[in-house]
Amino acid sequence: YRAHVSEVLNAPLCYAPETLSKKDGTRNSSMGNLIADILHQQADKVLKIRENIPVDMSIMNHGGIRTAISKGPVSERTAYEVMPFENGLVVAALRGNTVEKMVEFLRKAEVPHPISGLKIRLDSEGNLESLYIQGKPLDPEKIYYVATSDYLIGGGDGMTFFQEHEALYKTDYKIRNAMVDYFKEIDTLRSRVDDRFMQN
């Protein structure tokens, strides 16, 4: 039985042409961007089917990613190593003025917390210069749908802004399983440091 489980866990699902790390960027990282994009994409699929609601963005905590993904075959075991916790994927409905608090938290953070769906630019002093969500300026009164971990919903890692959510949607999806399904859907795992969060 153990040999069978090991065989399943080690079976290649896709291939990483280069190592992905959460430490290769200042405001965003190749590993963080991958995880945030997976959360965003997989939660969006579930919520569109169940509630006919598109997910606007995602956020994960830097400390929740436990290891890099090394160059080479990527397997189910890889997902267990990256995400050893039993954290669930949830979507929080946040008003725009609460999203502003989230961005302020990200601005002050000393590590690049993974995000997707947002484009944040800071000036050379570290002040907010521009903020776009899905290519549009933030509307303080609009409700935005944010994919995240159930651990963070409770204010974990100092993300207390989540406690101001208007509604909460469970996907019944472990984050790790969302990763595995994503790995199965693609051939080549690509991610890089990009311009989603930059400082001049």
XYZ file of N, CA, C and O in Angstrom:
800
model
N 0.846 -1.208 0.000
C 0.000 0.000 0.000
C 0.874 1.249 0.000
O 0.650 2.179 -0.754
N 1.922 1.218 0.840
C 2.821 2.374 0.908
C 3.515 2.598 -0.435
O 3.684 3.723 -0.879
N 3.905 1.482 -1.055
C 4.579 1.582 -2.359
C 3.631 2.171 -3.396
O 4.028 2.992 -4.227
N 2.353 1.772 -3.319
C 1.363 2.288 -4.269
C 1.160 3.790 -4.061
O 1.130 4.559 -5.034
N 1.011 4.206 -2.805
C 0.828 5.626 -2.480
C 2.025 6.434 -2.954
O 1.891 7.503 -3.553
N 3.213 5.880 -2.706
C 4.441 6.563 -3.105
C 4.502 6.714 -4.626
O 4.893 7.757 -5.151
N 4.065 5.671 -5.321
C 4.071 5.698 -6.783
C 3.125 6.781 -7.307
O 3.456 7.527 -8.228
N 1.939 6.883 -6.679
C 0.956 7.891 -7.075
C 1.492 9.295 -6.802
O 1.410 10.187 -7.649
N 2.059 9.479 -5.606
C 2.558 10.802 -5.216
C 3.718 11.261 -6.094
O 3.886 12.457 -6.327
N 4.519 10.313 -6.568
C 5.727 10.662 -7.320
C 5.516 10.711 -8.834
O 6.418 11.105 -9.571
N 4.337 10.313 -9.304
C 4.081 10.302 -10.750
C 4.144 11.729 -11.299
O 3.478 12.624 -10.777
N 4.940 11.982 -12.340
C 5.051 13.345 -12.896
C 3.711 13.821 -13.467
O 3.050 13.095 -14.192
N 3.332 15.039 -13.110
C 2.098 15.648 -13.621
C 2.406 16.714 -14.659
O 1.645 16.921 -15.589
N 3.516 17.426 -14.462
C 3.970 18.433 -15.430
C 5.458 18.636 -15.199
O 6.065 17.933 -14.380
N 6.031 19.593 -15.906
C 7.486 19.803 -15.837
C 7.792 21.278 -15.597
O 7.188 22.162 -16.208
N 8.713 21.532 -14.681
C 9.177 22.899 -14.418
C 10.524 23.098 -15.114
O 11.512 22.466 -14.735
N 10.594 23.967 -16.147
C 11.851 24.161 -16.868
C 12.896 24.911 -16.053
O 14.077 24.898 -16.396
N 12.465 25.575 -14.973
C 13.412 26.228 -14.075
C 12.848 26.245 -12.661
O 11.639 26.109 -12.467
N 13.735 26.399 -11.697
C 13.316 26.421 -10.296
C 12.501 27.673 -9.993
O 12.858 28.769 -10.420
N 11.404 27.484 -9.266
C 10.558 28.596 -8.852
C 10.751 28.821 -7.362
O 10.671 27.884 -6.573
N 10.992 30.072 -6.982
C 11.302 30.403 -5.595
C 10.437 31.553 -5.100
O 10.003 32.389 -5.889
N 10.203 31.598 -3.801
C 9.459 32.733 -3.242
C 10.417 33.852 -2.814
O 9.988 34.849 -2.251
N 11.699 33.680 -3.125
C 12.708 34.660 -2.698
C 13.420 35.330 -3.865
O 14.437 35.990 -3.678
N 12.896 35.165 -5.089
C 13.630 35.695 -6.245
C 13.154 37.084 -6.691
O 13.562 37.587 -7.728
N 12.276 37.706 -5.895
C 11.823 39.060 -6.219
C 11.612 39.875 -4.960
O 11.557 39.322 -3.861
N 11.499 41.178 -5.105
C 11.329 42.059 -3.951
C 9.871 42.201 -3.552
O 9.496 41.990 -2.407
N 9.016 42.563 -4.521
C 7.589 42.779 -4.244
C 6.717 41.625 -4.728
O 5.568 41.497 -4.326
N 7.222 40.822 -5.637
C 6.544 39.582 -6.031
C 7.610 38.568 -6.415
O 8.771 38.915 -6.635
N 7.232 37.301 -6.460
C 8.197 36.239 -6.740
C 7.596 35.233 -7.709
O 6.367 35.151 -7.860
N 8.446 34.462 -8.355
C 7.959 33.474 -9.327
C 7.068 32.438 -8.643
O 6.005 32.080 -9.153
N 7.465 31.977 -7.465
C 6.695 30.965 -6.733
C 5.390 31.562 -6.203
O 4.320 30.952 -6.320
N 5.475 32.751 -5.632
C 4.285 33.408 -5.102
C 3.270 33.691 -6.191
O 2.062 33.478 -6.009
N 3.752 34.152 -7.355
C 2.857 34.453 -8.470
C 2.149 33.187 -8.964
O 0.962 33.221 -9.285
N 2.896 32.087 -8.994
C 2.293 30.814 -9.409
C 1.158 30.419 -8.468
O 0.046 30.114 -8.916
N 1.431 30.425 -7.165
C 0.424 30.003 -6.182
C -0.791 30.928 -6.225
O -1.935 30.466 -6.221
N -0.552 32.239 -6.274
C -1.671 33.194 -6.320
C -2.503 33.000 -7.585
O -3.739 33.044 -7.538
N -1.839 32.759 -8.718
C -2.570 32.541 -9.973
C -3.387 31.252 -9.921
O -4.505 31.199 -10.447
N -2.837 30.211 -9.300
C -3.575 28.942 -9.158
C -4.815 29.154 -8.295
O -5.917 28.722 -8.646
N -4.658 29.820 -7.149
C -5.798 30.096 -6.268
C -6.881 30.867 -7.021
O -8.064 30.530 -6.942
N -6.454 31.894 -7.733
C -7.375 32.752 -8.481
C -8.136 31.934 -9.526
O -9.377 31.966 -9.590
N -7.393 31.193 -10.320
C -7.974 30.446 -11.439
C -8.911 29.339 -10.961
O -10.033 29.192 -11.465
N -8.471 28.550 -9.965
C -9.277 27.411 -9.528
C -10.508 27.861 -8.747
O -11.579 27.267 -8.873
N -10.379 28.900 -7.934
C -11.539 29.420 -7.197
C -12.553 30.023 -8.163
O -13.773 29.889 -7.975
N -12.055 30.680 -9.199
C -12.926 31.301 -10.201
C -13.795 30.248 -10.889
O -14.991 30.461 -11.110
N -13.209 29.109 -11.200
C -13.970 28.022 -11.851
C -15.136 27.583 -10.969
O -16.260 27.420 -11.446
N -14.851 27.377 -9.685
C -15.870 26.891 -8.754
C -16.973 27.923 -8.556
O -18.171 27.608 -8.623
N -16.579 29.164 -8.313
C -17.567 30.201 -7.985
C -18.453 30.566 -9.181
O -19.622 30.879 -9.009
N -17.874 30.522 -10.378
C -18.678 30.817 -11.565
C -19.773 29.766 -11.750
O -20.900 30.086 -12.104
N -19.434 28.513 -11.506
C -20.413 27.428 -11.651
C -21.466 27.503 -10.551
O -22.668 27.415 -10.812
N -21.027 27.684 -9.306
C -21.954 27.619 -8.167
C -22.769 28.891 -7.963
O -23.939 28.839 -7.618
N -22.123 30.032 -8.122
C -22.767 31.309 -7.763
C -22.872 32.291 -8.922
O -23.423 33.371 -8.763
N -22.285 31.913 -10.074
C -22.212 32.821 -11.229
C -21.499 34.123 -10.853
O -21.886 35.210 -11.275
N -20.458 33.969 -10.023
C -19.671 35.122 -9.571
C -18.218 34.932 -10.040
O -17.616 33.894 -9.778
N -17.638 35.927 -10.731
C -16.224 35.832 -11.094
C -15.333 36.267 -9.923
O -15.675 37.213 -9.200
N -14.230 35.583 -9.734
C -13.268 35.965 -8.692
C -12.367 37.064 -9.247
O -11.810 36.933 -10.335
N -12.251 38.166 -8.498
C -11.491 39.326 -8.971
C -9.996 39.215 -8.725
O -9.184 39.718 -9.499
N -9.634 38.592 -7.606
C -8.222 38.588 -7.218
C -7.963 37.482 -6.201
O -8.895 36.845 -5.711
N -6.705 37.298 -5.872
C -6.353 36.346 -4.811
C -5.178 36.892 -4.012
O -4.402 37.727 -4.495
N -5.079 36.416 -2.791
C -3.933 36.744 -1.936
C -3.611 35.529 -1.077
O -4.501 34.820 -0.610
N -2.327 35.289 -0.894
C -1.837 34.192 -0.063
C -0.767 34.785 0.851
O -0.248 35.864 0.577
N -0.448 34.106 1.931
C 0.633 34.601 2.789
C 1.961 33.983 2.382
O 2.040 32.798 2.047
N 2.987 34.808 2.399
C 4.350 34.390 2.025
C 4.784 33.172 2.832
O 5.365 32.219 2.294
N 4.475 33.171 4.134
C 4.899 32.069 5.000
C 4.168 30.769 4.761
O 4.617 29.702 5.190
N 3.026 30.829 4.055
C 2.259 29.622 3.773
C 2.894 28.734 2.721
O 2.548 27.562 2.594
N 3.817 29.307 1.943
C 4.539 28.526 0.932
C 5.797 27.982 1.583
O 6.684 28.743 1.960
N 5.885 26.669 1.724
C 6.936 26.088 2.561
C 8.236 25.775 1.830
O 9.263 25.601 2.464
N 8.184 25.670 0.513
C 9.415 25.327 -0.199
C 9.326 25.781 -1.656
O 8.251 26.142 -2.126
N 10.446 25.752 -2.331
C 10.489 26.081 -3.760
C 10.043 24.870 -4.578
O 9.931 23.757 -4.057
N 9.774 25.096 -5.854
C 9.564 23.988 -6.789
C 10.820 23.887 -7.637
O 11.170 24.833 -8.360
N 11.503 22.780 -7.519
C 12.775 22.609 -8.224
C 12.559 22.308 -9.702
O 11.527 21.756 -10.093
N 13.539 22.690 -10.501
C 13.524 22.367 -11.929
C 13.397 20.855 -12.095
O 14.066 20.092 -11.401
N 12.504 20.446 -13.000
C 12.327 19.017 -13.240
C 10.866 18.611 -13.148
O 9.973 19.463 -13.177
N 10.613 17.306 -13.027
C 9.233 16.819 -12.959
C 8.518 17.340 -11.711
O 9.113 17.439 -10.634
N 7.258 17.689 -11.876
C 6.423 18.179 -10.771
C 5.328 17.143 -10.526
O 4.658 16.711 -11.463
N 5.166 16.736 -9.269
C 4.249 15.645 -8.928
C 3.285 16.068 -7.829
O 3.335 17.193 -7.320
N 2.423 15.147 -7.436
C 1.513 15.399 -6.322
C 2.318 15.613 -5.035
O 1.955 16.418 -4.193
N 3.420 14.896 -4.920
C 4.273 15.071 -3.741
C 4.799 16.512 -3.665
O 4.928 17.081 -2.578
N 5.084 17.105 -4.819
C 5.529 18.505 -4.863
C 4.510 19.394 -4.166
O 4.860 20.267 -3.367
N 3.219 19.164 -4.473
C 2.151 19.977 -3.873
C 2.115 19.798 -2.357
O 1.904 20.755 -1.615
N 2.335 18.570 -1.885
C 2.359 18.312 -0.440
C 3.536 19.008 0.223
O 3.434 19.480 1.355
N 4.669 19.078 -0.472
C 5.853 19.740 0.086
C 5.676 21.255 0.137
O 6.062 21.908 1.104
N 5.070 21.813 -0.907
C 4.841 23.263 -0.964
C 3.760 23.669 0.033
O 3.856 24.697 0.701
N 2.715 22.845 0.140
C 1.539 23.178 0.952
C 1.198 21.995 1.876
O 0.263 21.245 1.618
N 1.969 21.810 2.955
C 1.731 20.653 3.835
C 0.518 20.807 4.754
O 0.114 19.859 5.412
N -0.073 21.997 4.771
C -1.201 22.251 5.678
C -2.517 21.828 5.027
O -2.605 21.695 3.824
N -3.535 21.682 5.873
C -4.857 21.283 5.385
C -5.720 22.513 5.061
O -6.937 22.462 5.217
N -5.101 23.585 4.645
C -5.842 24.829 4.410
C -6.794 24.712 3.230
O -6.450 24.167 2.181
N -8.006 25.266 3.429
C -9.003 25.259 2.379
C -8.982 26.537 1.568
O -8.563 27.598 2.046
N -9.445 26.442 0.331
C -9.544 27.592 -0.558
C -10.932 28.208 -0.399
O -11.944 27.528 -0.593
N -10.980 29.467 -0.008
C -12.244 30.167 0.188
C -12.227 31.489 -0.576
O -11.158 31.976 -0.964
N -13.415 32.041 -0.774
C -13.532 33.342 -1.443
C -14.274 34.286 -0.509
O -15.365 33.977 -0.038
N -13.648 35.422 -0.239
C -14.253 36.439 0.620
C -14.755 37.599 -0.237
O -14.074 38.028 -1.170
N -15.949 38.062 0.080
C -16.481 39.269 -0.570
C -16.035 40.470 0.269
O -16.413 40.586 1.430
N -15.202 41.321 -0.312
C -14.689 42.489 0.400
C -15.106 43.767 -0.324
O -15.004 43.853 -1.549
N -15.563 44.748 0.440
C -15.863 46.054 -0.142
C -14.550 46.736 -0.535
O -13.502 46.450 0.039
N -14.616 47.610 -1.518
C -13.416 48.278 -2.019
C -12.593 48.956 -0.944
O -11.354 48.912 -0.973
N -13.266 49.579 0.054
C -12.484 50.259 1.097
C -11.747 49.259 1.992
O -10.745 49.603 2.608
N -12.228 48.004 2.030
C -11.495 46.963 2.755
C -10.323 46.467 1.923
O -9.249 46.169 2.457
N -10.522 46.410 0.597
C -9.410 46.052 -0.298
C -8.288 47.084 -0.164
O -7.098 46.743 -0.210
N -8.656 48.356 0.036
C -7.643 49.397 0.261
C -6.798 49.073 1.491
O -5.582 49.291 1.499
N -7.428 48.531 2.542
C -6.686 48.125 3.746
C -5.757 46.960 3.431
O -4.654 46.865 3.958
N -6.220 46.051 2.558
C -5.398 44.933 2.135
C -4.152 45.419 1.404
O -3.035 44.960 1.653
N -4.350 46.382 0.505
C -3.223 46.935 -0.260
C -2.263 47.677 0.668
O -1.039 47.600 0.496
N -2.799 48.355 1.666
C -1.944 49.043 2.645
C -1.126 48.023 3.434
O 0.066 48.240 3.704
N -1.749 46.888 3.770
C -1.028 45.799 4.441
C 0.115 45.298 3.548
O 1.242 45.098 4.017
N -0.165 45.091 2.265
C 0.851 44.619 1.318
C 1.971 45.643 1.163
O 3.149 45.286 1.071
N 1.597 46.918 1.133
C 2.591 48.005 0.971
C 3.590 48.002 2.115
O 4.789 48.200 1.911
N 3.085 47.748 3.336
C 3.948 47.787 4.517
C 4.687 46.476 4.773
O 5.614 46.434 5.583
N 4.269 45.411 4.105
C 4.843 44.085 4.371
C 6.323 44.032 3.995
O 6.751 44.652 3.022
N 7.078 43.281 4.781
C 8.516 43.153 4.529
C 8.839 41.968 3.620
O 9.987 41.775 3.239
N 7.821 41.178 3.314
C 7.995 40.038 2.401
C 6.936 40.136 1.305
O 5.885 40.744 1.504
N 7.203 39.550 0.125
C 6.222 39.624 -0.967
C 5.101 38.585 -0.798
O 5.269 37.421 -1.164
N 3.980 38.999 -0.230
C 2.834 38.095 -0.139
C 2.259 37.898 -1.544
O 2.058 38.878 -2.268
N 1.987 36.665 -1.937
C 1.508 36.407 -3.303
C 0.140 37.037 -3.585
O -0.774 36.932 -2.767
N 0.007 37.676 -4.747
C -1.261 38.263 -5.176
C -1.488 37.975 -6.660
O -0.545 37.753 -7.412
N -2.758 38.012 -7.053
C -3.120 37.858 -8.461
C -4.367 38.697 -8.716
O -5.223 38.823 -7.839
N -4.455 39.282 -9.896
C -5.620 40.093 -10.252
C -5.467 41.566 -9.939
O -6.287 42.381 -10.360
N -4.436 41.914 -9.178
C -4.165 43.313 -8.838
C -2.910 43.783 -9.550
O -2.025 42.985 -9.862
N -2.830 45.093 -9.749
C -1.588 45.705 -10.218
C -1.318 46.900 -9.308
O -2.076 47.876 -9.315
N -0.281 46.782 -8.513
C 0.061 47.811 -7.527
C 1.403 48.432 -7.902
O 2.369 47.711 -8.169
N 1.452 49.761 -7.894
C 2.729 50.448 -8.133
C 2.974 51.447 -7.003
O 2.090 52.233 -6.660
N 4.174 51.380 -6.447
C 4.590 52.314 -5.402
C 5.631 53.267 -5.961
O 6.378 52.910 -6.873
N 5.687 54.476 -5.407
C 6.752 55.399 -5.815
C 8.048 55.034 -5.095
O 8.096 54.076 -4.317
N 9.090 55.784 -5.359
C 10.408 55.461 -4.798
C 10.441 55.543 -3.281
O 11.273 54.916 -2.621
N 9.489 56.291 -2.698
C 9.416 56.422 -1.241
C 8.592 55.298 -0.608
O 8.509 55.181 0.611
N 7.958 54.492 -1.474
C 7.135 53.399 -0.961
C 5.674 53.757 -0.775
O 4.901 52.993 -0.200
N 5.268 54.954 -1.269
C 3.859 55.360 -1.195
C 3.094 54.819 -2.399
O 3.656 54.644 -3.472
N 1.798 54.585 -2.209
C 0.974 54.052 -3.284
C 0.832 55.067 -4.414
O 0.405 56.198 -4.200
N 1.202 54.648 -5.616
C 1.128 55.520 -6.789
C -0.095 55.172 -7.639
O -0.808 56.060 -8.107
N -0.328 53.877 -7.839
C -1.506 53.458 -8.602
C -1.942 52.056 -8.185
O -1.136 51.256 -7.704
N -3.235 51.796 -8.363
C -3.819 50.504 -8.003
C -4.907 50.166 -9.002
O -5.837 50.940 -9.202
N -4.765 49.009 -9.636
C -5.771 48.531 -10.580
C -6.187 47.112 -10.215
O -5.352 46.295 -9.809
N -7.478 46.825 -10.347
C -8.010 45.479 -10.143
C -8.673 45.056 -11.443
O -9.568 45.742 -11.930
N -8.186 43.971 -12.009
C -8.674 43.523 -13.323
C -8.611 44.662 -14.340
O -9.505 44.845 -15.169
N -7.543 45.456 -14.253
C -7.293 46.524 -15.222
C -8.061 47.811 -14.991
O -7.944 48.756 -15.769
N -8.862 47.861 -13.898
C -9.657 49.061 -13.620
C -9.299 49.648 -12.260
O -8.959 48.895 -11.340
N -9.381 50.981 -12.103
C -9.093 51.581 -10.791
C -10.054 51.043 -9.731
O -11.201 50.716 -10.031
N -9.579 50.955 -8.510
C -10.402 50.447 -7.416
C -11.584 51.366 -7.136
O -11.443 52.582 -7.115
N -12.753 50.765 -6.945
C -13.966 51.486 -6.557
C -14.221 51.187 -5.082
O -14.505 50.036 -4.725
N -14.114 52.181 -4.189
C -14.245 51.935 -2.740
C -15.577 51.309 -2.330
O -15.665 50.661 -1.296
N -16.621 51.493 -3.149
C -17.953 50.987 -2.791
C -18.284 49.634 -3.425
O -19.260 48.993 -3.054
N -17.493 49.222 -4.378
C -17.773 47.959 -5.080
C -17.423 46.758 -4.200
O -16.525 46.832 -3.361
N -18.140 45.653 -4.407
C -17.797 44.403 -3.737
C -16.857 43.616 -4.645
O -17.165 43.378 -5.821
N -15.716 43.228 -4.104
C -14.744 42.421 -4.840
C -14.677 41.023 -4.220
O -14.840 40.864 -3.007
N -14.396 40.040 -5.062
C -14.334 38.651 -4.608
C -12.881 38.192 -4.610
O -12.216 38.212 -5.653
N -12.412 37.827 -3.429
C -10.990 37.564 -3.205
C -10.770 36.114 -2.774
O -11.253 35.683 -1.722
N -10.034 35.355 -3.580
C -9.688 33.976 -3.229
C -8.519 33.974 -2.250
O -7.556 34.730 -2.425
N -8.618 33.144 -1.232
C -7.563 33.096 -0.224
C -7.643 31.790 0.563
O -8.427 30.896 0.237
N -6.854 31.712 1.617
C -6.825 30.534 2.485
C -7.752 30.739 3.682
O -7.863 31.849 4.202
N -8.406 29.669 4.114
C -9.291 29.798 5.284
C -8.515 30.218 6.539
O -9.075 30.815 7.450
N -7.219 29.945 6.562
C -6.370 30.377 7.677
C -6.310 31.911 7.746
O -6.351 32.505 8.835
N -6.249 32.557 6.599
C -6.130 34.016 6.563
C -7.461 34.701 6.851
O -7.480 35.825 7.356
N -8.564 34.033 6.546
C -9.890 34.597 6.817
C -10.047 34.922 8.305
O -10.684 35.899 8.687
N -9.434 34.106 9.145
C -9.503 34.331 10.592
C -8.526 35.394 11.084
O -8.360 35.566 12.290
N -7.853 36.083 10.160
C -6.904 37.124 10.549
C -5.482 36.614 10.709
O -4.627 37.307 11.255
N -5.226 35.398 10.226
C -3.883 34.827 10.304
C -2.854 35.678 9.594
O -3.173 36.370 8.622
N -1.614 35.647 10.112
C -0.490 36.404 9.543
C -0.752 37.907 9.528
O -0.220 38.638 8.691
N -1.618 38.369 10.436
C -1.874 39.802 10.556
C -2.849 40.358 9.530
O -3.037 41.578 9.441
N -3.472 39.471 8.740
C -4.403 39.951 7.706
C -5.800 40.172 8.294
O -6.790 39.560 7.877
N -5.884 41.074 9.241
C -7.132 41.313 9.974
C -8.232 41.929 9.115
O -9.405 41.870 9.477
N -7.860 42.514 7.967
C -8.858 43.121 7.075
C -9.894 42.089 6.617
O -11.035 42.442 6.316
N -9.521 40.806 6.582
C -10.466 39.773 6.142
C -11.658 39.631 7.089
O -12.713 39.136 6.700
N -11.490 40.068 8.323
C -12.591 39.960 9.274
C -13.731 40.930 8.944
O -14.809 40.844 9.519
N -13.493 41.828 7.994
C -14.526 42.769 7.562
C -15.271 42.263 6.323
O -15.945 43.035 5.640
N -15.172 40.964 6.033
C -15.803 40.443 4.818
C -17.329 40.566 4.872
O -17.934 40.479 5.937
N -17.908 40.777 3.701
C -19.367 40.916 3.558
C -20.028 39.543 3.443
O -21.176 39.367 3.831
N -19.316 38.605 2.858
C -19.807 37.234 2.690
C -18.610 36.321 2.467
O -17.510 36.788 2.157
N -18.850 35.027 2.652
C -17.779 34.037 2.526
C -18.303 32.850 1.728
O -19.417 32.378 1.963
N -17.493 32.374 0.794
C -17.890 31.231 -0.042
C -16.819 30.144 0.070
O -15.654 30.386 -0.254
N -17.217 28.966 0.511
C -16.288 27.835 0.571
C -16.275 27.139 -0.786
O -17.322 26.972 -1.410
N -15.095 26.737 -1.226
C -14.996 26.009 -2.501
C -14.983 24.499 -2.265
O -15.065 23.732 -3.220
N -14.855 24.081 -0.994
C -14.694 22.650 -0.645
C -13.455 22.069 -1.329
O -13.433 20.908 -1.730
N -12.461 22.885 -1.434
C -11.227 22.562 -2.155
C -10.052 22.815 -1.212
O -9.904 23.918 -0.688
N -9.216 21.837 -0.965
C -7.961 22.090 -0.274
C -7.043 22.828 -1.257
O -7.032 22.527 -2.453
N -6.275 23.795 -0.760
C -5.351 24.532 -1.637
C -4.407 23.563 -2.338
O -4.125 23.686 -3.527
N -3.943 22.586 -1.580
C -3.037 21.582 -2.152
C -3.696 20.854 -3.329
O -3.073 20.620 -4.359
N -4.971 20.490 -3.187
C -5.675 19.792 -4.269
C -5.896 20.701 -5.473
O -5.891 20.240 -6.621
N -6.103 21.994 -5.210
C -6.220 22.952 -6.305
C -4.916 22.995 -7.101
O -4.922 23.081 -8.336
N -3.787 22.911 -6.388
C -2.478 22.880 -7.046
C -2.332 21.625 -7.899
O -1.900 21.694 -9.051
N -2.706 20.483 -7.327
C -2.574 19.206 -8.048
C -3.407 19.234 -9.329
O -2.929 18.836 -10.401
N -4.643 19.723 -9.236
C -5.500 19.788 -10.423
C -4.899 20.707 -11.480
O -4.963 20.418 -12.680
N -4.313 21.811 -11.033
C -3.658 22.733 -11.970
C -2.480 22.037 -12.650
O -2.303 22.159 -13.878
N -1.676 21.330 -11.865
C -0.516 20.618 -12.430
C -0.966 19.623 -13.504
O -0.283 19.425 -14.510
N -2.122 18.989 -13.275
C -2.627 17.987 -14.225
C -3.107 18.621 -15.532
O -3.143 17.970 -16.568
N -3.489 19.895 -15.446
C -4.074 20.580 -16.610
C -3.028 21.116 -17.590
O -3.360 21.447 -18.725
N -1.787 21.251 -17.126
C -0.776 21.881 -17.983
C 0.396 20.927 -18.223
O 0.567 19.941 -17.520
N 1.190 21.238 -19.235
C 2.380 20.433 -19.525
C 3.619 21.031 -18.870
O 4.444 20.322 -18.308
N 3.718 22.358 -18.980
C 4.926 23.055 -18.524
C 4.549 24.110 -17.501
O 3.675 24.946 -17.747
N 5.227 24.054 -16.364
C 4.939 24.977 -15.261
C 5.815 26.217 -15.418
O 7.026 26.159 -15.229
N 5.174 27.336 -15.762
C 5.939 28.566 -15.979
C 5.428 29.675 -15.072
O 4.231 29.854 -14.917
N 6.346 30.404 -14.489
C 6.004 31.573 -13.692
C 7.256 32.423 -13.558
O 8.374 31.903 -13.614
N 7.062 33.713 -13.378
C 8.223 34.596 -13.252
C 7.847 35.818 -12.415
O 6.670 36.115 -12.211
N 8.857 36.528 -11.979
C 8.649 37.829 -11.336
C 8.142 38.770 -12.418
O 8.704 38.818 -13.520
N 7.042 39.496 -12.157
C 6.486 40.371 -13.185
C 6.124 41.740 -12.604
O 6.646 42.132 -11.547
N 5.221 42.455 -13.266
C 4.934 43.838 -12.876
C 3.647 43.976 -12.063
O 3.109 45.073 -11.940
N 3.152 42.881 -11.481
C 1.883 42.980 -10.727
C 2.043 43.820 -9.459
O 1.082 44.398 -8.986
N 3.253 43.854 -8.905
C 3.525 44.693 -7.731
C 4.943 45.215 -7.885
O 5.902 44.461 -7.831
N 5.058 46.528 -8.105
C 6.370 47.124 -8.376
C 6.571 48.388 -7.561
O 5.614 49.058 -7.175
N 7.834 48.683 -7.316
C 8.198 49.966 -6.690
C 9.181 50.670 -7.601
O 10.139 50.072 -8.069
N 8.934 51.948 -7.871
C 9.819 52.710 -8.771
C 11.201 52.922 -8.148
O 11.331 52.992 -6.944
